[in-house]
Short mmCIF file of C-alpha atoms and ligand atoms in Angstrom, two decimals:
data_model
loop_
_atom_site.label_atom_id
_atom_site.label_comp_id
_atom_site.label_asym_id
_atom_site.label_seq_id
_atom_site.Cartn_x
_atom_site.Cartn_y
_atom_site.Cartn_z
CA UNK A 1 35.28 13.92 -19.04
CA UNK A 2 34.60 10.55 -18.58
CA UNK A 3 32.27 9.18 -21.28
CA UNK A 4 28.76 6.85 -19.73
CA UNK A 5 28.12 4.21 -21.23
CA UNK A 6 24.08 3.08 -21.16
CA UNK A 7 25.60 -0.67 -20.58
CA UNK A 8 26.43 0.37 -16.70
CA UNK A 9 22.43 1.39 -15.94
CA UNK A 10 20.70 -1.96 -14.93
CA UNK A 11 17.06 -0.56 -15.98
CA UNK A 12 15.24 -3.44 -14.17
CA UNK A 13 16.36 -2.88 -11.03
CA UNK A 14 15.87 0.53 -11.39
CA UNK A 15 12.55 0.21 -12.00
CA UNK A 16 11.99 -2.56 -9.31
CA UNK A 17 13.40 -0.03 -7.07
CA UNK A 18 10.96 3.19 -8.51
CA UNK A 19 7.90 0.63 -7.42
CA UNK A 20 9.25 -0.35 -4.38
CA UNK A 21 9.52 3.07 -3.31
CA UNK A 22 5.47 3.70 -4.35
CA UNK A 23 3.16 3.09 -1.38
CA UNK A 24 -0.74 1.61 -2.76
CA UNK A 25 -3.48 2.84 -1.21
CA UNK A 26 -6.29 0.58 -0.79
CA UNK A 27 -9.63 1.38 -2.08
CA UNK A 28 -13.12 -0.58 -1.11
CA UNK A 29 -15.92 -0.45 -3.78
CA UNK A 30 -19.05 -0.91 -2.22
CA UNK A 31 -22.74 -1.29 -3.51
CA UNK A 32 -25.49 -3.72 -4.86
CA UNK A 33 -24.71 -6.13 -7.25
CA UNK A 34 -25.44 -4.28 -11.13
CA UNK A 35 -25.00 -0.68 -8.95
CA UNK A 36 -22.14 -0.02 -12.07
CA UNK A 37 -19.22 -0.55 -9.70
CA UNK A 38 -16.76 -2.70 -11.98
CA UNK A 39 -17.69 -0.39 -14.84
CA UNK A 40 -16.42 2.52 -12.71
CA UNK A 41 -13.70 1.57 -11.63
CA UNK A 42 -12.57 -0.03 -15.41
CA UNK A 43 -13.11 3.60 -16.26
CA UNK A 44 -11.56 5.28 -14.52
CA UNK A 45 -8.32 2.61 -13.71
CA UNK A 46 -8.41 1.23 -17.04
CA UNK A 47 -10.36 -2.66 -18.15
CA UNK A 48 -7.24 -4.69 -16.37
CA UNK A 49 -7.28 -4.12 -13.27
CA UNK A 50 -10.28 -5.67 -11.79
CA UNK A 51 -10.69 -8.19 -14.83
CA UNK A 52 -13.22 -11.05 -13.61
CA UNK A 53 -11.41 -14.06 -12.33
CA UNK A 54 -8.05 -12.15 -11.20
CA UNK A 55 -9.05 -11.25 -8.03
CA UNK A 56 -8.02 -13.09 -4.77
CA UNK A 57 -11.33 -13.69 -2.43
CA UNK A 58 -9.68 -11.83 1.14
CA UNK A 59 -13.05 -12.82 3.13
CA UNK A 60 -16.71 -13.98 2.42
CA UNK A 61 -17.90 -11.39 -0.18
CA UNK A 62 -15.01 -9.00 -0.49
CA UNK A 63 -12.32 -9.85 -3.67
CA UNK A 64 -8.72 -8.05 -4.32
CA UNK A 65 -7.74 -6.89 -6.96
CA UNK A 66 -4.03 -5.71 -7.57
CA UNK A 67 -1.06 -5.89 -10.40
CA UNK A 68 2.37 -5.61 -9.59
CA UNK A 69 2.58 -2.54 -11.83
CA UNK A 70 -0.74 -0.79 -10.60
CA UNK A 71 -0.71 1.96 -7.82
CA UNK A 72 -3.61 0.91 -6.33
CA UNK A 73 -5.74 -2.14 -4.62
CA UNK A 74 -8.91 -2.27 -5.25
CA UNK A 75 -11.26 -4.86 -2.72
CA UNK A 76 -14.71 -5.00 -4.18
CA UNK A 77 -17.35 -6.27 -2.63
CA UNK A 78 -19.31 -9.04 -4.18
CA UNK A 79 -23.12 -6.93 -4.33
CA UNK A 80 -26.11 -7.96 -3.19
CA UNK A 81 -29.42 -8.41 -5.03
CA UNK A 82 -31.11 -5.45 -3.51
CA UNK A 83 -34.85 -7.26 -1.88
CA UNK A 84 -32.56 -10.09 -0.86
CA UNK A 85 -31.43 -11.76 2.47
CA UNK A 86 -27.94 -11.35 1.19
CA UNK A 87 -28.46 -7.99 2.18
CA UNK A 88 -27.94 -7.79 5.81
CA UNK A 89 -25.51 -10.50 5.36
CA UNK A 90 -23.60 -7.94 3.55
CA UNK A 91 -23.36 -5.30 6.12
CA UNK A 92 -22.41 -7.23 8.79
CA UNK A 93 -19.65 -8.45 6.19
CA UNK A 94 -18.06 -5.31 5.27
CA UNK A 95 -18.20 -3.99 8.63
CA UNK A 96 -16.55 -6.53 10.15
CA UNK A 97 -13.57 -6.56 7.94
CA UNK A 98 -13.50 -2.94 8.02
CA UNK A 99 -12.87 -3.24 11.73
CA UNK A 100 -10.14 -6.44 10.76
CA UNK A 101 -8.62 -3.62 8.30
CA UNK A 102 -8.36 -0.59 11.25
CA UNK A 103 -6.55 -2.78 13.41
CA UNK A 104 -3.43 -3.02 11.13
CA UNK A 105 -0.56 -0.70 9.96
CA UNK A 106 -1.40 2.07 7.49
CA UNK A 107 -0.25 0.26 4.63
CA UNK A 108 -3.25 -2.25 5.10
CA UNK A 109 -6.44 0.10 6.14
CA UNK A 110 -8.84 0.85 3.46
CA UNK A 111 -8.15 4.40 2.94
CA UNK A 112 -10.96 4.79 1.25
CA UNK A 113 -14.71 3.66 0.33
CA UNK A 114 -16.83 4.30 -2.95
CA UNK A 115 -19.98 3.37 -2.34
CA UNK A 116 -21.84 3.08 -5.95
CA UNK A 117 -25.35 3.34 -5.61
CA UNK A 118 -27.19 3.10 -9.09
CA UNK A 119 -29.32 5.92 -11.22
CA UNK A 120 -30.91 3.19 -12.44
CA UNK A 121 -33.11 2.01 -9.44
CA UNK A 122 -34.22 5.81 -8.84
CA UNK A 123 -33.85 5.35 -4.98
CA UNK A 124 -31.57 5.45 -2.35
CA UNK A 125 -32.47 1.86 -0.34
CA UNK A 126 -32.47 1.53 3.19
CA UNK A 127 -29.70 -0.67 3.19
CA UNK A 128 -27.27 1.92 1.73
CA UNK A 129 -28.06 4.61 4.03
CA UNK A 130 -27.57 1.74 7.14
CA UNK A 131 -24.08 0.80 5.52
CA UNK A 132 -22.95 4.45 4.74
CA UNK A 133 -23.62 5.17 8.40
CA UNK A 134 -21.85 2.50 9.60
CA UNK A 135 -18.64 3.11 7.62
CA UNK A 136 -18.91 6.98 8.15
CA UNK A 137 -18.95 6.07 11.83
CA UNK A 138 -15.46 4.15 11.66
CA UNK A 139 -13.63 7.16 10.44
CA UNK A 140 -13.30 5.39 6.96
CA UNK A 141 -13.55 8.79 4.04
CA UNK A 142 -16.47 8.06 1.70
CA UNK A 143 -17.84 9.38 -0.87
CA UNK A 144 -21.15 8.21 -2.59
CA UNK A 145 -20.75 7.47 -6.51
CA UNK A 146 -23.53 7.96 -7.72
CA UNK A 147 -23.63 5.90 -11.24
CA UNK A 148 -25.81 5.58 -14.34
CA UNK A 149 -27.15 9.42 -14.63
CA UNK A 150 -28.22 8.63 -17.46
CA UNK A 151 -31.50 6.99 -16.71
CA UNK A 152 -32.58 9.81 -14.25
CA UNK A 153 -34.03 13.11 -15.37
CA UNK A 154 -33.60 16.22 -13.79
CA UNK A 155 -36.25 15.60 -10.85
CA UNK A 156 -35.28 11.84 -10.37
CA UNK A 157 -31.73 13.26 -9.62
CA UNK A 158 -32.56 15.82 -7.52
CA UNK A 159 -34.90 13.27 -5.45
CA UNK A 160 -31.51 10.99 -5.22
CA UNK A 161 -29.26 13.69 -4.10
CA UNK A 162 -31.32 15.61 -1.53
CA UNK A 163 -31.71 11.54 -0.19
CA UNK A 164 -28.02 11.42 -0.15
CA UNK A 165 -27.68 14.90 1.63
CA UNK A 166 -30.56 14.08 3.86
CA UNK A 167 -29.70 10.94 5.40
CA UNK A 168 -26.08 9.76 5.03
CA UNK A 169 -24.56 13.91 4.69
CA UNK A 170 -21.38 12.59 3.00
CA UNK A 171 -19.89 14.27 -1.03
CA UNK A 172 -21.44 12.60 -3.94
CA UNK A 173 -20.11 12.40 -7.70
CA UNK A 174 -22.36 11.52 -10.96
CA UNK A 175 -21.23 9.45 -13.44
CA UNK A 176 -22.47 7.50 -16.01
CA UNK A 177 -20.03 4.81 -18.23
CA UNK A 178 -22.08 4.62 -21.99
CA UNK A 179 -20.57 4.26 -25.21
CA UNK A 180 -23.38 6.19 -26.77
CA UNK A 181 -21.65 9.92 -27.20
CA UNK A 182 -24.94 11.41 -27.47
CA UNK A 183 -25.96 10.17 -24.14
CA UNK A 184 -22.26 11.76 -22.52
CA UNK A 185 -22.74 14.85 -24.71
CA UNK A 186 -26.09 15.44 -23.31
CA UNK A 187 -24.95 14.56 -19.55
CA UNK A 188 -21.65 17.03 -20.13
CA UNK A 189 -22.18 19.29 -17.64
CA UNK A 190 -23.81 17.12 -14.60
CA UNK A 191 -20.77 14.61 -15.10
CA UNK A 192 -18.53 14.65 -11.75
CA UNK A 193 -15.55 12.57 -12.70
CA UNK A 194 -13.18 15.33 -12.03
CA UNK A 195 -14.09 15.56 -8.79
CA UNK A 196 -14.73 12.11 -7.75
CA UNK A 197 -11.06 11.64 -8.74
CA UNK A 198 -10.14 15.01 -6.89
CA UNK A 199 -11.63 14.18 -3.92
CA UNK A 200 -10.01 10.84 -3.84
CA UNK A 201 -6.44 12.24 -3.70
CA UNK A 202 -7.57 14.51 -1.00
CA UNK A 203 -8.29 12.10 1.07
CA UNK A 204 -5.14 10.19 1.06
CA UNK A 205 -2.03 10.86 2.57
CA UNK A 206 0.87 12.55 0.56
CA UNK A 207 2.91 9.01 1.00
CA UNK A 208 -0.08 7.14 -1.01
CA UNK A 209 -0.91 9.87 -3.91
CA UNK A 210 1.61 8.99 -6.11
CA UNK A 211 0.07 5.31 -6.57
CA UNK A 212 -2.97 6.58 -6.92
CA UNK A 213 -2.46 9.54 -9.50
CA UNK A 214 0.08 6.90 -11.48
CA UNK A 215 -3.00 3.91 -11.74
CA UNK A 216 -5.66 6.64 -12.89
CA UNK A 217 -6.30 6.11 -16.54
CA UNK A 218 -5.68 9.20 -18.85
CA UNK A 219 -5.44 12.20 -16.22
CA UNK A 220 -2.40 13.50 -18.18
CA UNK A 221 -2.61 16.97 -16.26
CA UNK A 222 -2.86 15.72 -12.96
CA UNK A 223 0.23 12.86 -13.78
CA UNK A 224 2.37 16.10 -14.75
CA UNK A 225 1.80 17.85 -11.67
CA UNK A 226 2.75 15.16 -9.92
CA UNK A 227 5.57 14.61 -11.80
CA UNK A 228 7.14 18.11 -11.84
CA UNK A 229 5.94 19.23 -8.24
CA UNK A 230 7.31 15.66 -6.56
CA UNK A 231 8.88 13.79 -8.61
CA UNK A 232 11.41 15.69 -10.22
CA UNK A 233 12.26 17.52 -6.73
CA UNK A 234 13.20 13.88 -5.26
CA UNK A 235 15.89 13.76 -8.60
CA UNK A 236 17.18 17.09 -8.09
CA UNK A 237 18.21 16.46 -4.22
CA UNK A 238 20.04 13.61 -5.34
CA UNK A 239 21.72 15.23 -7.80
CA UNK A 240 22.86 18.23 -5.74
CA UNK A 241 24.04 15.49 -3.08
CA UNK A 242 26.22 13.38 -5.90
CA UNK A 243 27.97 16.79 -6.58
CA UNK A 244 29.36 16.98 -3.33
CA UNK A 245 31.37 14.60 -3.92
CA UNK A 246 33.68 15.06 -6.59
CA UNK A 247 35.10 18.01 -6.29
CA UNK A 248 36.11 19.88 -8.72
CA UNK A 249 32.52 18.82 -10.63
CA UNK A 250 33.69 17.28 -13.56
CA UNK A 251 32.40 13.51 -13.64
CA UNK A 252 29.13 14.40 -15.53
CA UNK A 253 28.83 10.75 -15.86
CA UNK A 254 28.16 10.73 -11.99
CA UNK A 255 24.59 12.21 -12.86
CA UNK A 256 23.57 10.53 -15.77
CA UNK A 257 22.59 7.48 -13.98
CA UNK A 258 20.32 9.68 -11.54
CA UNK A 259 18.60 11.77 -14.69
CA UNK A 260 18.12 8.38 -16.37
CA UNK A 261 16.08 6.67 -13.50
CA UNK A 262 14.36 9.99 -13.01
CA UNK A 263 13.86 9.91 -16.82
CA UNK A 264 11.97 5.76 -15.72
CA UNK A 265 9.96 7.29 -13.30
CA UNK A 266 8.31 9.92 -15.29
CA UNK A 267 7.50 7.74 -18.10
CA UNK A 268 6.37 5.20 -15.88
CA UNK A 269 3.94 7.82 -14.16
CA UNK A 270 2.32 8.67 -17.56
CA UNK A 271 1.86 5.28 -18.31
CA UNK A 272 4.37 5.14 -21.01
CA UNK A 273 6.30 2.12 -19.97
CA UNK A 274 3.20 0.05 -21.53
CA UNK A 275 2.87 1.64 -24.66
CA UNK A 276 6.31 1.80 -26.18
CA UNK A 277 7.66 -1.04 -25.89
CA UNK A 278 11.08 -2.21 -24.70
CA UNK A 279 11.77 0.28 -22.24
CA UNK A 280 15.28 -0.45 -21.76
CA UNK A 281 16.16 0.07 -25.08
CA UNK A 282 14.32 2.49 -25.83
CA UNK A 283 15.93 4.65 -22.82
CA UNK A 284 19.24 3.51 -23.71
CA UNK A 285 19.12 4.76 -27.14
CA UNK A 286 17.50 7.88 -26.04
CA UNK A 287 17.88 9.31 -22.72
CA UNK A 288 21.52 8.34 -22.00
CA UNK A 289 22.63 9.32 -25.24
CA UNK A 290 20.88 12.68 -25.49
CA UNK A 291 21.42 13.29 -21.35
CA UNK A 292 24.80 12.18 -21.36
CA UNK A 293 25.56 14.72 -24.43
CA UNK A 294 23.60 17.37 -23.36
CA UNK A 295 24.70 17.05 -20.19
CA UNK A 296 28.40 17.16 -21.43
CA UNK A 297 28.31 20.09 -23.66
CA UNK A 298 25.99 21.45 -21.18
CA UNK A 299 28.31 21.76 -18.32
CA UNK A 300 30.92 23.82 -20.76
CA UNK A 301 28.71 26.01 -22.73
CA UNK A 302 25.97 29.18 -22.82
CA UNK A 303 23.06 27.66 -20.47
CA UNK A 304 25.42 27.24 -17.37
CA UNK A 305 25.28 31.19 -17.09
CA UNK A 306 21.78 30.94 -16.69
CA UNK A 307 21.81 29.19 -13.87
CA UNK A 308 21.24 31.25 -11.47
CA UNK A 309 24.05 32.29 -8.95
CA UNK A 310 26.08 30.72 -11.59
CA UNK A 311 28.77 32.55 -13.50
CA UNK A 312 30.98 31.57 -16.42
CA UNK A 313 33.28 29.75 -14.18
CA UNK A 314 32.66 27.03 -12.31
CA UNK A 315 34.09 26.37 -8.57
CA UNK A 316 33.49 23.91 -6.01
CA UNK A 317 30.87 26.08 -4.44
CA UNK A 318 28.60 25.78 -7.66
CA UNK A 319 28.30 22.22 -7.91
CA UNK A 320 25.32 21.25 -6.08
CA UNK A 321 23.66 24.59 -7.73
CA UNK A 322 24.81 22.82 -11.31
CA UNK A 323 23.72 19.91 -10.73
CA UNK A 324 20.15 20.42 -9.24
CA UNK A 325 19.80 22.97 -11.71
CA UNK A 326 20.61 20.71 -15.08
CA UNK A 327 18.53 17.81 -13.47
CA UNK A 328 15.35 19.91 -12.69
CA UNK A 329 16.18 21.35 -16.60
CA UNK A 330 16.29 18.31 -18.00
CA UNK A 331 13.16 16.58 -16.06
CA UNK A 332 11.07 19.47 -16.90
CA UNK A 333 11.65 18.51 -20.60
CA UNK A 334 11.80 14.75 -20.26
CA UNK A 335 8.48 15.29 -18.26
CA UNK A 336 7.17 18.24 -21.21
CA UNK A 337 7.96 15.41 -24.06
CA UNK A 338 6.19 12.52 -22.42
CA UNK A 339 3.54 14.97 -21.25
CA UNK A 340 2.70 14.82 -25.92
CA UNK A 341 3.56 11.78 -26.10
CA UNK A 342 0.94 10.26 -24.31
CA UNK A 343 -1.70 12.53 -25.19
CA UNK A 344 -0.70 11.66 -28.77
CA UNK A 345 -1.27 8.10 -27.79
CA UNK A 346 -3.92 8.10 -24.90
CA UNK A 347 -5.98 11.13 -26.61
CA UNK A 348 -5.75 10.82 -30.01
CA UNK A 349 -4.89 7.35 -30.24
CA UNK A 350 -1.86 7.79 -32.49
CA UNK A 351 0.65 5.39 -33.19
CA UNK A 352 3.77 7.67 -32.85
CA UNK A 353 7.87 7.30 -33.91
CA UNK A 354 9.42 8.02 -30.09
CA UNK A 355 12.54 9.90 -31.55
CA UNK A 356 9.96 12.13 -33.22
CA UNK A 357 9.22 13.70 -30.22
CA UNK A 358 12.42 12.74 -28.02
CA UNK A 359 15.59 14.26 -29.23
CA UNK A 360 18.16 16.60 -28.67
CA UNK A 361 16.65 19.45 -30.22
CA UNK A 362 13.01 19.34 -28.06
CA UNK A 363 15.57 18.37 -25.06
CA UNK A 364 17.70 21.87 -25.63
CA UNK A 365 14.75 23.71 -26.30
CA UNK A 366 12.89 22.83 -23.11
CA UNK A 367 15.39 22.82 -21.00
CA UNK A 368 16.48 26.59 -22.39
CA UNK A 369 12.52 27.69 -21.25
CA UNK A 370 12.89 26.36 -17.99
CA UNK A 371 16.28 28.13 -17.66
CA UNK A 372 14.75 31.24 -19.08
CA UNK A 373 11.69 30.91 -16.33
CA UNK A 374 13.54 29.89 -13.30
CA UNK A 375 15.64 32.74 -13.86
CA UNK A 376 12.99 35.23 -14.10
CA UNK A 377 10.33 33.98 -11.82
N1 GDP B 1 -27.06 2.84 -18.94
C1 GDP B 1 -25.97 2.60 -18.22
N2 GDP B 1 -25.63 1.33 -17.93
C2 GDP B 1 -24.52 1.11 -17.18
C3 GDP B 1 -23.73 2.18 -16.70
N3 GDP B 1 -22.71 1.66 -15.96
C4 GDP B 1 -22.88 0.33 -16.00
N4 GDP B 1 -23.96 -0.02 -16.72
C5 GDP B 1 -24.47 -1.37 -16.96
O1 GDP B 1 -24.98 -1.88 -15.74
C6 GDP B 1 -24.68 -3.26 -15.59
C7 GDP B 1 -23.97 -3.50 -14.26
O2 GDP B 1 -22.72 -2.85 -14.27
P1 GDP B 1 -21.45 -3.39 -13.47
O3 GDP B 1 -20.41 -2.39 -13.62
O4 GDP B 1 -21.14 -4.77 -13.89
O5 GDP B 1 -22.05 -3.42 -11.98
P2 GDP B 1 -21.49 -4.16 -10.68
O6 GDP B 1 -22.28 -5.41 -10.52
O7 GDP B 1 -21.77 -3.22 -9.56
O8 GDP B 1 -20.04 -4.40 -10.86
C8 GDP B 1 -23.85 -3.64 -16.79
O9 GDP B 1 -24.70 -4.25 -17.72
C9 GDP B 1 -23.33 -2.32 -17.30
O10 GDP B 1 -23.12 -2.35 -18.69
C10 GDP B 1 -24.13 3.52 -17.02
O11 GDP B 1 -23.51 4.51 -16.64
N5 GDP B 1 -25.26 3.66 -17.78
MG1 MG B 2 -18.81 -6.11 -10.61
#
């Protein structure tokens, strides 16, 4: 069996290919000027994104905001003092590059609006209703955010809300951004963030989720599904389709190259491309190494008769089943590790030792359970 060696993977251009392949949907942030709109969307992308003085002014009023490794564009619109002439100047502004945006391919339409309006001024204006309407009547999804809960109470909120059903009839998320936890602990249950970032997937098409879900900051659960309900699948047919072709399967080294990229795109997906460093290091070290000898003693020992319609030997016929097989194994538990790794770091805000969690023995363990469950489910 021919031995890989982690020299022959060119890691950059594998990952320069992993982001070419993911699609960014475009996302316009709309409301007055103090309505909490940068301090949404630093919460729930992360501080860099939309970091004052990055963004590139696209028209009068409207800024983008993008990084070559972020899923997602952000255009946010400048505000308006609310009592201001700026005011109508602003609806006629976002309208009118809304109607610029329709006109193009899907890649450049806002997919989707957040319109912030703010807790803090205890009323829906006028002016928001008038804009919601008008975007609501292009066919653009929106949702209202409704920001700073905390300086409602109970019947101040309700007031908003029923305003929000009344007039504009579109789905509306709380949220509030404090650093007091007091204030969050006491707002626990009326906090919507959860569903604000639910709804937001839903409303995109399955080509533009997977920037989406991969910008979101922390979301570890929804990354995984991603990861092992899309991802991994696109590895697996690959794999199965590089076992057609040598025949008997033998050349183990064919797949390693696949499981290692898929290995790039599921860190990359939890965000762990950022944390830990030199990434093509620390995958060469790791994931060819352990892959390529897992993989190898794999291919000749007790898990292949778990595989189902697998028996002890192994014919031409068996290949693809092998290969998919092994690579779904082996994502699952690339996907599993990551999955505590960044909770470790993004939850508990650990510093943690990589091998610690990534070696040979989690690898064979995880990859036995999935063997075990795909067998008998
Ligand atoms: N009390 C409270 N203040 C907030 C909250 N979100 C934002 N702020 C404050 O409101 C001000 C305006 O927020 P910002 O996000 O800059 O609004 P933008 O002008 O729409 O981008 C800032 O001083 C924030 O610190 C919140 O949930 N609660
Ligand atoms: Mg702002």
């Amino acid at each position: 069996m021919k031995e890989y060696r982690p020299d022959d993977f060119d890691f950059n251009k594998a990952l320069g290919e992993i982001k070419q392949g993911i699609a960014k949907p475009n996302i316009l942030i709309c409301g007055a000027t103090g309505a909490g709109k940068s301090s949404v969307v630093n919460y729930v992308f992360g501080e860099d994104l939309a970091k004052t003085g990055d963004g590139i002014p696209v028209t009068r009023g409207i800024t983008k905001y993008q990084r070559d490794d972020s899923g997602v564009v952000l255009y946010d619109t400048e505000g308006y003092e609310i009592g201001t002439e700026k005011v109508s100047h602003y609806k006629t502004q976002v309208e009118n590059w809304i109607n610029q945006a329709k006109s193009m391919d899907l890649k450049n339409q806002i997919h989707e609006v957040w319109y912030c309006i703010s807790g803090g001024n205890k009323r829906v204006t006028d002016m928001d209703i008038d804009v919601i309407k008008s975007l609501v009547s292009k066919k653009v999804p929106l949702a209202v955010v409704l920001t700073q809960i905390d300086n409602l109470d109970e019947e101040e909120l309700t007031a908003m809300e029923e305003a929000i059903v009344h007039y504009c009839d579109v789905p509306f998320f709380r949220t509030c951004v404090s650093q007091d936890l007091e204030v969050l602990s006491a707002l626990k249950d009326y906090l919507q963030w959860e569903a604000l970032i639910a709804w937001a997937i839903d409303q995109l098409d399955e080509s533009l989720r997977e920037g989406f879900i991969g910008a979101l900051q922390g979301n570890l659960t929804t990354k995984r599904g991603l990861i092992n309900h899309k991802i991994i699948p696109l590895y697996t047919s690959a794999a199965a389709g590089i076992a057609l072709t040598p025949i008997p399967f033998s050349d183990a080294a064919l797949l390693v190259p696949v499981q290692i990229k898929m290995a790039l795109h599921i860190m990359k997906t939890y965000g762990l491309d950022q944390t830990l460093g030199n990434l093509s290091s620390l995958v060469g070290s790791v994931v060819v190494s352990e892959s390529g000898r897992l993989l190898a003693q794999t291919l000749s020992a007790n898990l292949l008769k778990l595989i189902p319609g697998v028996g002890t030997a192994i014919g031409t016929g068996v290949n693809t089943a092998v290969a998919s097989s092994f690579t779904a194994a082996m994502g699952y538990a690339i996907s599993e590790i990551c999955f505590r790794c960044a909770k470790a770091v993004f939850e508990d805000g650990k510093e943690i030792v990589f091998s610690e969690y990534f070696n040979s023995e989690n690898i064979a363990s995880l990859m036995g359970e999935w063997f075990r469950v795909s067998k008998n489910g």
